[in-house]
PDB file of C-alpha atoms in Angstrom:
ATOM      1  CA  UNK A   1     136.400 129.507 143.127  1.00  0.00           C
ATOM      2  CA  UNK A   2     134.880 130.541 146.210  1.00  0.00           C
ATOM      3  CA  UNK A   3     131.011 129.775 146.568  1.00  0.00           C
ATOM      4  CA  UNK A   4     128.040 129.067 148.700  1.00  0.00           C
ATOM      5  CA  UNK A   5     124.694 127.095 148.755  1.00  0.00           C
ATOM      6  CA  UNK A   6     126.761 124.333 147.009  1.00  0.00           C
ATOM      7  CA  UNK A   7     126.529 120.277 148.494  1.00  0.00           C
ATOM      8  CA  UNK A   8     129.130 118.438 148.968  1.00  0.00           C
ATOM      9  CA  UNK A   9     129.233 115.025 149.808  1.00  0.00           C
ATOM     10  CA  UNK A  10     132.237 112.348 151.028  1.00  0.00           C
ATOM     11  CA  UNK A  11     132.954 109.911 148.893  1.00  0.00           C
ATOM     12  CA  UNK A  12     134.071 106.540 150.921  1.00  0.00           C
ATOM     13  CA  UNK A  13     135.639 104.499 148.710  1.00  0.00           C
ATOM     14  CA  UNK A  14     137.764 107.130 147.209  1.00  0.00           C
ATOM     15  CA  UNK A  15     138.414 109.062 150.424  1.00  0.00           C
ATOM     16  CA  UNK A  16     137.633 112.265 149.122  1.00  0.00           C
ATOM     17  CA  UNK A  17     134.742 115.106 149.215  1.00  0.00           C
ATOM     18  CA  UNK A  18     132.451 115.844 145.839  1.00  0.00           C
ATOM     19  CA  UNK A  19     131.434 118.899 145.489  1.00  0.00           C
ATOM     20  CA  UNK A  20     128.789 120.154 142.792  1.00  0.00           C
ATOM     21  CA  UNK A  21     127.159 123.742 141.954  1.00  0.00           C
ATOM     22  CA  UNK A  22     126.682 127.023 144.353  1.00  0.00           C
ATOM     23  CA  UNK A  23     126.915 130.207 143.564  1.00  0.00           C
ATOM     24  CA  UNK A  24     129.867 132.710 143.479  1.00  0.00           C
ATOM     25  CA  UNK A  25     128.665 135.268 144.288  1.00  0.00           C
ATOM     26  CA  UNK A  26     128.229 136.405 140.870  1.00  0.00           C
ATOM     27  CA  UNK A  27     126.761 133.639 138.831  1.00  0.00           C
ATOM     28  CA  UNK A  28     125.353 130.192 139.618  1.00  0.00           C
ATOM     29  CA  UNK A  29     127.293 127.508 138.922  1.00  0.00           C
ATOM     30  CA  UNK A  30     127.153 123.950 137.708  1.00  0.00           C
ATOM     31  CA  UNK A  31     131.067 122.609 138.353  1.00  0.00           C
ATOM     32  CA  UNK A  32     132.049 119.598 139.574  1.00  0.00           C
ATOM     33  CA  UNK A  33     135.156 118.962 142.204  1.00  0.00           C
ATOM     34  CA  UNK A  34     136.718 116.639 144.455  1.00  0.00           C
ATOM     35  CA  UNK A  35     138.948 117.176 147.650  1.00  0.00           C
ATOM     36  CA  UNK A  36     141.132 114.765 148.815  1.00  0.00           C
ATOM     37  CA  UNK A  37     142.480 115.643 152.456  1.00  0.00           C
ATOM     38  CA  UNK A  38     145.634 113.866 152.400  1.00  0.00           C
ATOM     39  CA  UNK A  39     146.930 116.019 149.881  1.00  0.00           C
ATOM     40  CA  UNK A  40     144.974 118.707 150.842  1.00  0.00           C
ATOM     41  CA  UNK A  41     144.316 119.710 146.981  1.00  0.00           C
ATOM     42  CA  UNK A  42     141.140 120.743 144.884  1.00  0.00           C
ATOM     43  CA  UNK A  43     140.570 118.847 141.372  1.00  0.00           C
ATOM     44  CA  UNK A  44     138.313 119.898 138.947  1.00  0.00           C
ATOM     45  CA  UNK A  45     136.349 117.302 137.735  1.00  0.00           C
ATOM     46  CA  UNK A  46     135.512 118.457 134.149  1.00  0.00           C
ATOM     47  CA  UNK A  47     132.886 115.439 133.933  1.00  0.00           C
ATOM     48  CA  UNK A  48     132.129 114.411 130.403  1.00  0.00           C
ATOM     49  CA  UNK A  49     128.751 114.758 128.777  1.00  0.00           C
ATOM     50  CA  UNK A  50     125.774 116.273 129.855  1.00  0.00           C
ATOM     51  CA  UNK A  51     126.319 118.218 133.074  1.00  0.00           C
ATOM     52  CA  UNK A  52     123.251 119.402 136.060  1.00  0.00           C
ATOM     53  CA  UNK A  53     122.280 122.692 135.309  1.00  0.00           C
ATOM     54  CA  UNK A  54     123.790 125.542 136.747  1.00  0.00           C
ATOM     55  CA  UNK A  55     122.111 125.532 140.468  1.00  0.00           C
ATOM     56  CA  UNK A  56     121.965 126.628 144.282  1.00  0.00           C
ATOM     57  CA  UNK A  57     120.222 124.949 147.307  1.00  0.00           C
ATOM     58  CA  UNK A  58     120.378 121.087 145.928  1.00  0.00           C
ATOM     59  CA  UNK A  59     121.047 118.372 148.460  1.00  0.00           C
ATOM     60  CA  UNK A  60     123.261 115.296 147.393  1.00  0.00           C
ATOM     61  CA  UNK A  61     124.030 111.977 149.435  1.00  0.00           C
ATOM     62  CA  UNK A  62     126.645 109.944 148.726  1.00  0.00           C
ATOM     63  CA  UNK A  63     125.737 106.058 147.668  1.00  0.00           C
ATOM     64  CA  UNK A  64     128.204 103.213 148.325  1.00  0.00           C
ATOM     65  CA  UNK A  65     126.481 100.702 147.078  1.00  0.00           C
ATOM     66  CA  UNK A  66     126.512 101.850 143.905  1.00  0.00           C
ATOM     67  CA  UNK A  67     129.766 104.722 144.473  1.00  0.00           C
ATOM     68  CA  UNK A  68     127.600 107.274 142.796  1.00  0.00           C
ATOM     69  CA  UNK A  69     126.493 110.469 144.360  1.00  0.00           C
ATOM     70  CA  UNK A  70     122.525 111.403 143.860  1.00  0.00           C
ATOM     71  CA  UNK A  71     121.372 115.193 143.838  1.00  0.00           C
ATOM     72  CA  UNK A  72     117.681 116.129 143.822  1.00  0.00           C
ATOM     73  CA  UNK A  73     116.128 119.748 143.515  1.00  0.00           C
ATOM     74  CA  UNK A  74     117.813 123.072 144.244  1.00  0.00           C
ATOM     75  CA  UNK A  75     117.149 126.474 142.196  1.00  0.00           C
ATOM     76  CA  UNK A  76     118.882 129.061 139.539  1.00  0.00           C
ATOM     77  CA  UNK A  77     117.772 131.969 138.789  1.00  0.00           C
ATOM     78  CA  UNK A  78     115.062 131.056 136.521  1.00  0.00           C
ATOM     79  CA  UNK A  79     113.077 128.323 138.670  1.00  0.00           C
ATOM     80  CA  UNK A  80     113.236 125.393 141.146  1.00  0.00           C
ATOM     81  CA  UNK A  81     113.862 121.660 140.018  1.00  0.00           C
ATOM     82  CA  UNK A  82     112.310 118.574 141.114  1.00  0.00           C
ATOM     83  CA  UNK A  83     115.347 116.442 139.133  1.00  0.00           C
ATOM     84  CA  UNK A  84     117.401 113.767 140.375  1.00  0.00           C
ATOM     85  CA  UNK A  85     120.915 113.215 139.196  1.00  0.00           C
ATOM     86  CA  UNK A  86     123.254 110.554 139.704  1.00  0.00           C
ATOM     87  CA  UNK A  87     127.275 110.949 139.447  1.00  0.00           C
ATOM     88  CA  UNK A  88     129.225 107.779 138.886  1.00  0.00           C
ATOM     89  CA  UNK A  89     132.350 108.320 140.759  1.00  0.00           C
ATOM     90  CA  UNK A  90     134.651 106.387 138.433  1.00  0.00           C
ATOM     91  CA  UNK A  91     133.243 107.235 134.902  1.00  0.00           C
ATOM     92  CA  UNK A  92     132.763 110.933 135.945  1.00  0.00           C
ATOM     93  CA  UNK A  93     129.592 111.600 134.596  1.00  0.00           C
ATOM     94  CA  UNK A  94     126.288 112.702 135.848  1.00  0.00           C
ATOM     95  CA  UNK A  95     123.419 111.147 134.376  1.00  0.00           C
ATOM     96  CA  UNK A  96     119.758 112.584 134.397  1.00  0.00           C
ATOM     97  CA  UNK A  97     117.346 109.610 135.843  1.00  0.00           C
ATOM     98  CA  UNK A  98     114.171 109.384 134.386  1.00  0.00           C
ATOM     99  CA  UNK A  99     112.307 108.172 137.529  1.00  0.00           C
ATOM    100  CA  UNK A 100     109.442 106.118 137.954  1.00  0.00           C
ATOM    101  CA  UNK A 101     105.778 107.487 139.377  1.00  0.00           C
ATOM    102  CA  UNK A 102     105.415 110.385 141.313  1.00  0.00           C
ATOM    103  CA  UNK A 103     108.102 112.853 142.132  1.00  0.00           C
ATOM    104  CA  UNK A 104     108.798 115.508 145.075  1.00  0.00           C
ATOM    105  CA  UNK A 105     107.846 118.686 144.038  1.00  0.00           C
ATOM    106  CA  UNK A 106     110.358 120.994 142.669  1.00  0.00           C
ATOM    107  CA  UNK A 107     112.441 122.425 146.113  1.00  0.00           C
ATOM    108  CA  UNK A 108     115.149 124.623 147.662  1.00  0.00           C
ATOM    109  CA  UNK A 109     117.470 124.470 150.499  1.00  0.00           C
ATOM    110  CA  UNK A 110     115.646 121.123 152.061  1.00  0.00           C
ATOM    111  CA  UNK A 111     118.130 118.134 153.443  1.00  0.00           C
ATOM    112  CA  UNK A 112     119.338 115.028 152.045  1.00  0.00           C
ATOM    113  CA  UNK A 113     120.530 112.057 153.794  1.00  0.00           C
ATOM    114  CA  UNK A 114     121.459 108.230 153.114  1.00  0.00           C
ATOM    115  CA  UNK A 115     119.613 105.530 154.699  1.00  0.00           C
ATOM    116  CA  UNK A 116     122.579 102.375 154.965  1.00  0.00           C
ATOM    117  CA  UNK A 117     119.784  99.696 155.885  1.00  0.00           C
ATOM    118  CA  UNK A 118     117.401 100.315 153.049  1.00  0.00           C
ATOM    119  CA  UNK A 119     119.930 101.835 150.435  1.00  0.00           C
ATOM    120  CA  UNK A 120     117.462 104.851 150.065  1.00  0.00           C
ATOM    121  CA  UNK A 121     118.414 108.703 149.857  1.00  0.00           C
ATOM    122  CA  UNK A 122     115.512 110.263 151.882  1.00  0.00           C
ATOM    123  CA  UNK A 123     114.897 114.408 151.533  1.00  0.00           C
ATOM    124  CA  UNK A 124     112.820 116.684 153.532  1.00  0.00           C
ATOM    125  CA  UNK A 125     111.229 120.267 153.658  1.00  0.00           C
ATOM    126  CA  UNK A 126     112.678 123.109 151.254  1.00  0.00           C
ATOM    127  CA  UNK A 127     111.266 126.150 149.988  1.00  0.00           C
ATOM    128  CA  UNK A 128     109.350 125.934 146.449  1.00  0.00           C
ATOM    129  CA  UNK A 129     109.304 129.962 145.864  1.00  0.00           C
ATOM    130  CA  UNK A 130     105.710 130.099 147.636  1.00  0.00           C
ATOM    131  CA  UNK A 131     105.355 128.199 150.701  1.00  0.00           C
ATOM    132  CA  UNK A 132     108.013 126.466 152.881  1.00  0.00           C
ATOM    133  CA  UNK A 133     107.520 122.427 152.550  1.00  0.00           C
ATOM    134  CA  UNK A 134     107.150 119.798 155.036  1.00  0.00           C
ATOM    135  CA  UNK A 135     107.293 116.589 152.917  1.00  0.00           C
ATOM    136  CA  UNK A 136     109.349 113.416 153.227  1.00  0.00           C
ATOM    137  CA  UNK A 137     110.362 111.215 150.427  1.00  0.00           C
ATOM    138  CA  UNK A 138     113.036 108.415 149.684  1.00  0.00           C
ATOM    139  CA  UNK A 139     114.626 107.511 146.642  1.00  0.00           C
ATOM    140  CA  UNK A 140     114.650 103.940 145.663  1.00  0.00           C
ATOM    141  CA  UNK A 141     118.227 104.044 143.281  1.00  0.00           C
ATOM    142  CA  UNK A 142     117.831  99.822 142.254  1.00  0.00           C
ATOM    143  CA  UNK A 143     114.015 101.044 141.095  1.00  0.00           C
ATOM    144  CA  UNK A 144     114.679 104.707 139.562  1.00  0.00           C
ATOM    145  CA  UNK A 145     111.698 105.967 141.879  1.00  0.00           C
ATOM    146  CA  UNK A 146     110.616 108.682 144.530  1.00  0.00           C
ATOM    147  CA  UNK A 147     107.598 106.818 147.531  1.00  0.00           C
ATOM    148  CA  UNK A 148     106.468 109.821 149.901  1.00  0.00           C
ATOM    149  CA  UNK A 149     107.127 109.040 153.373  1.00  0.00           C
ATOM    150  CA  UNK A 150     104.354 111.689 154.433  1.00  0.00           C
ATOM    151  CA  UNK A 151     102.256 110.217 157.289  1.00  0.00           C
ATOM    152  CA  UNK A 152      99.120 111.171 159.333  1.00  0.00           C
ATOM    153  CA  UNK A 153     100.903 111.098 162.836  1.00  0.00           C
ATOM    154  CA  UNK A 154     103.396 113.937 163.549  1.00  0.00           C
ATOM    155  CA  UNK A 155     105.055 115.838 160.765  1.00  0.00           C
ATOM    156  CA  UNK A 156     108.131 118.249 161.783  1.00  0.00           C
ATOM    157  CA  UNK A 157     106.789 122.086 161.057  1.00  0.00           C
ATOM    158  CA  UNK A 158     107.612 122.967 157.504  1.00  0.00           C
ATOM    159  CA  UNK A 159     111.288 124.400 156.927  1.00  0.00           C
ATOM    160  CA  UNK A 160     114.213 125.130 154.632  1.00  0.00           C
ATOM    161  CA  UNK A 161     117.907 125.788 155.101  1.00  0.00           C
ATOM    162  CA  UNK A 162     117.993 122.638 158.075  1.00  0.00           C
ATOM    163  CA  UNK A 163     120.163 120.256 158.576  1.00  0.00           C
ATOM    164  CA  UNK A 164     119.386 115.868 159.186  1.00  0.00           C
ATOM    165  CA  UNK A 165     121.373 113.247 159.805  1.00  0.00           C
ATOM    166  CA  UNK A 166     120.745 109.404 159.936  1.00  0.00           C
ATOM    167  CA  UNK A 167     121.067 107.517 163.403  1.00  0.00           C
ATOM    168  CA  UNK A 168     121.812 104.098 162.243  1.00  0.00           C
ATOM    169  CA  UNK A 169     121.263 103.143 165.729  1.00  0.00           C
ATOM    170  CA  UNK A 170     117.873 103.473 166.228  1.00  0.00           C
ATOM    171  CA  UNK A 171     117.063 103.429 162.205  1.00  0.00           C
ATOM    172  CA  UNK A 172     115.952 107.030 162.447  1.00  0.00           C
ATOM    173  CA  UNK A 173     116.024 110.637 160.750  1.00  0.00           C
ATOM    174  CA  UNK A 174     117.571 113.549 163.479  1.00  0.00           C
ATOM    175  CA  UNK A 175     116.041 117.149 162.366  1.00  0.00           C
TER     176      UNK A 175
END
């Protein structure tokens, strides 16, 4: 159905786009799908087991090192989450990860991207209901844990609903 505040991610080995959650409109949802361009079709997933909850504003990146996709944070209608997730692409299922340490605090419409060198999913900003964030964190997949990347030089202004991408080339975040 048609939605927004969803993620979506592409899925390299399988040459398709994942797409979890959103909102139609009239409910938030928690459904799980995959495009695949070349036949220019929608599947629904129907993942087995224990699904994300239903959710808008979560950020996902897709990992080929391990062909899952992680998902951290986003909202419904009764809070904000600070949860990662992890869909494995070729047992479709998500799995909860109980992660290590400290965590980002729970978050809304902040940015997700993939860091190839490290293997790392890195996040930043997002709303938590009261103040707009500026934080930085990575995920560590291989260790199941969340090291803030908050330093005392310059910090970008604190934001939600912004877009980053990763310039391999110079090993670098673009906000």
């Amino acid at each position: 159905p048609a939605r927004c505040a969803a993620a979506t991610v592409y899925d390299s080995a399988d040459g398709r786009a994942i797409l979890f959650g959103g909102t139609s409109g009239e409910a938030f949802l928690n459904d799980t799908w995959a495009y695949d361009p070349v036949a220019n079709t929608w599947t629904d997933l129907t993942p087995a087991g224990t699904l994300p909850s239903i959710r808008v504003g979560h950020a996902m990146v897709y990992d080929p090192a391990g062909a899952t996709v992680i998902m951290f944070g986003g909202r419904s209608e009764d809070g904000f989450f600070n949860d990662t997730w992890v869909y494995e692409t070729a047992a479709n299922t998500w799995s909860l990860v109980e992660t290590a340490g400290d965590a980002p605090t729970e978050r809304y419409g902040h940015s997700m991207v993939y860091e190839p060198a490290s293997g790392r999913a890195i996040i930043t900003g997002g709303w938590d209901g009261n103040v707009y964030l500026s934080s930085t964190w990575a995920y560590d997949p291989q260790a199941k844990s969340w090291t803030s990347l908050d330093t005392s030089d310059d910090v970008p202004p604190p934001r939600a609903g912004h877009s980053v991408v990763y310039d391999s080339g110079n090993s670098r975040l673009v906000l």
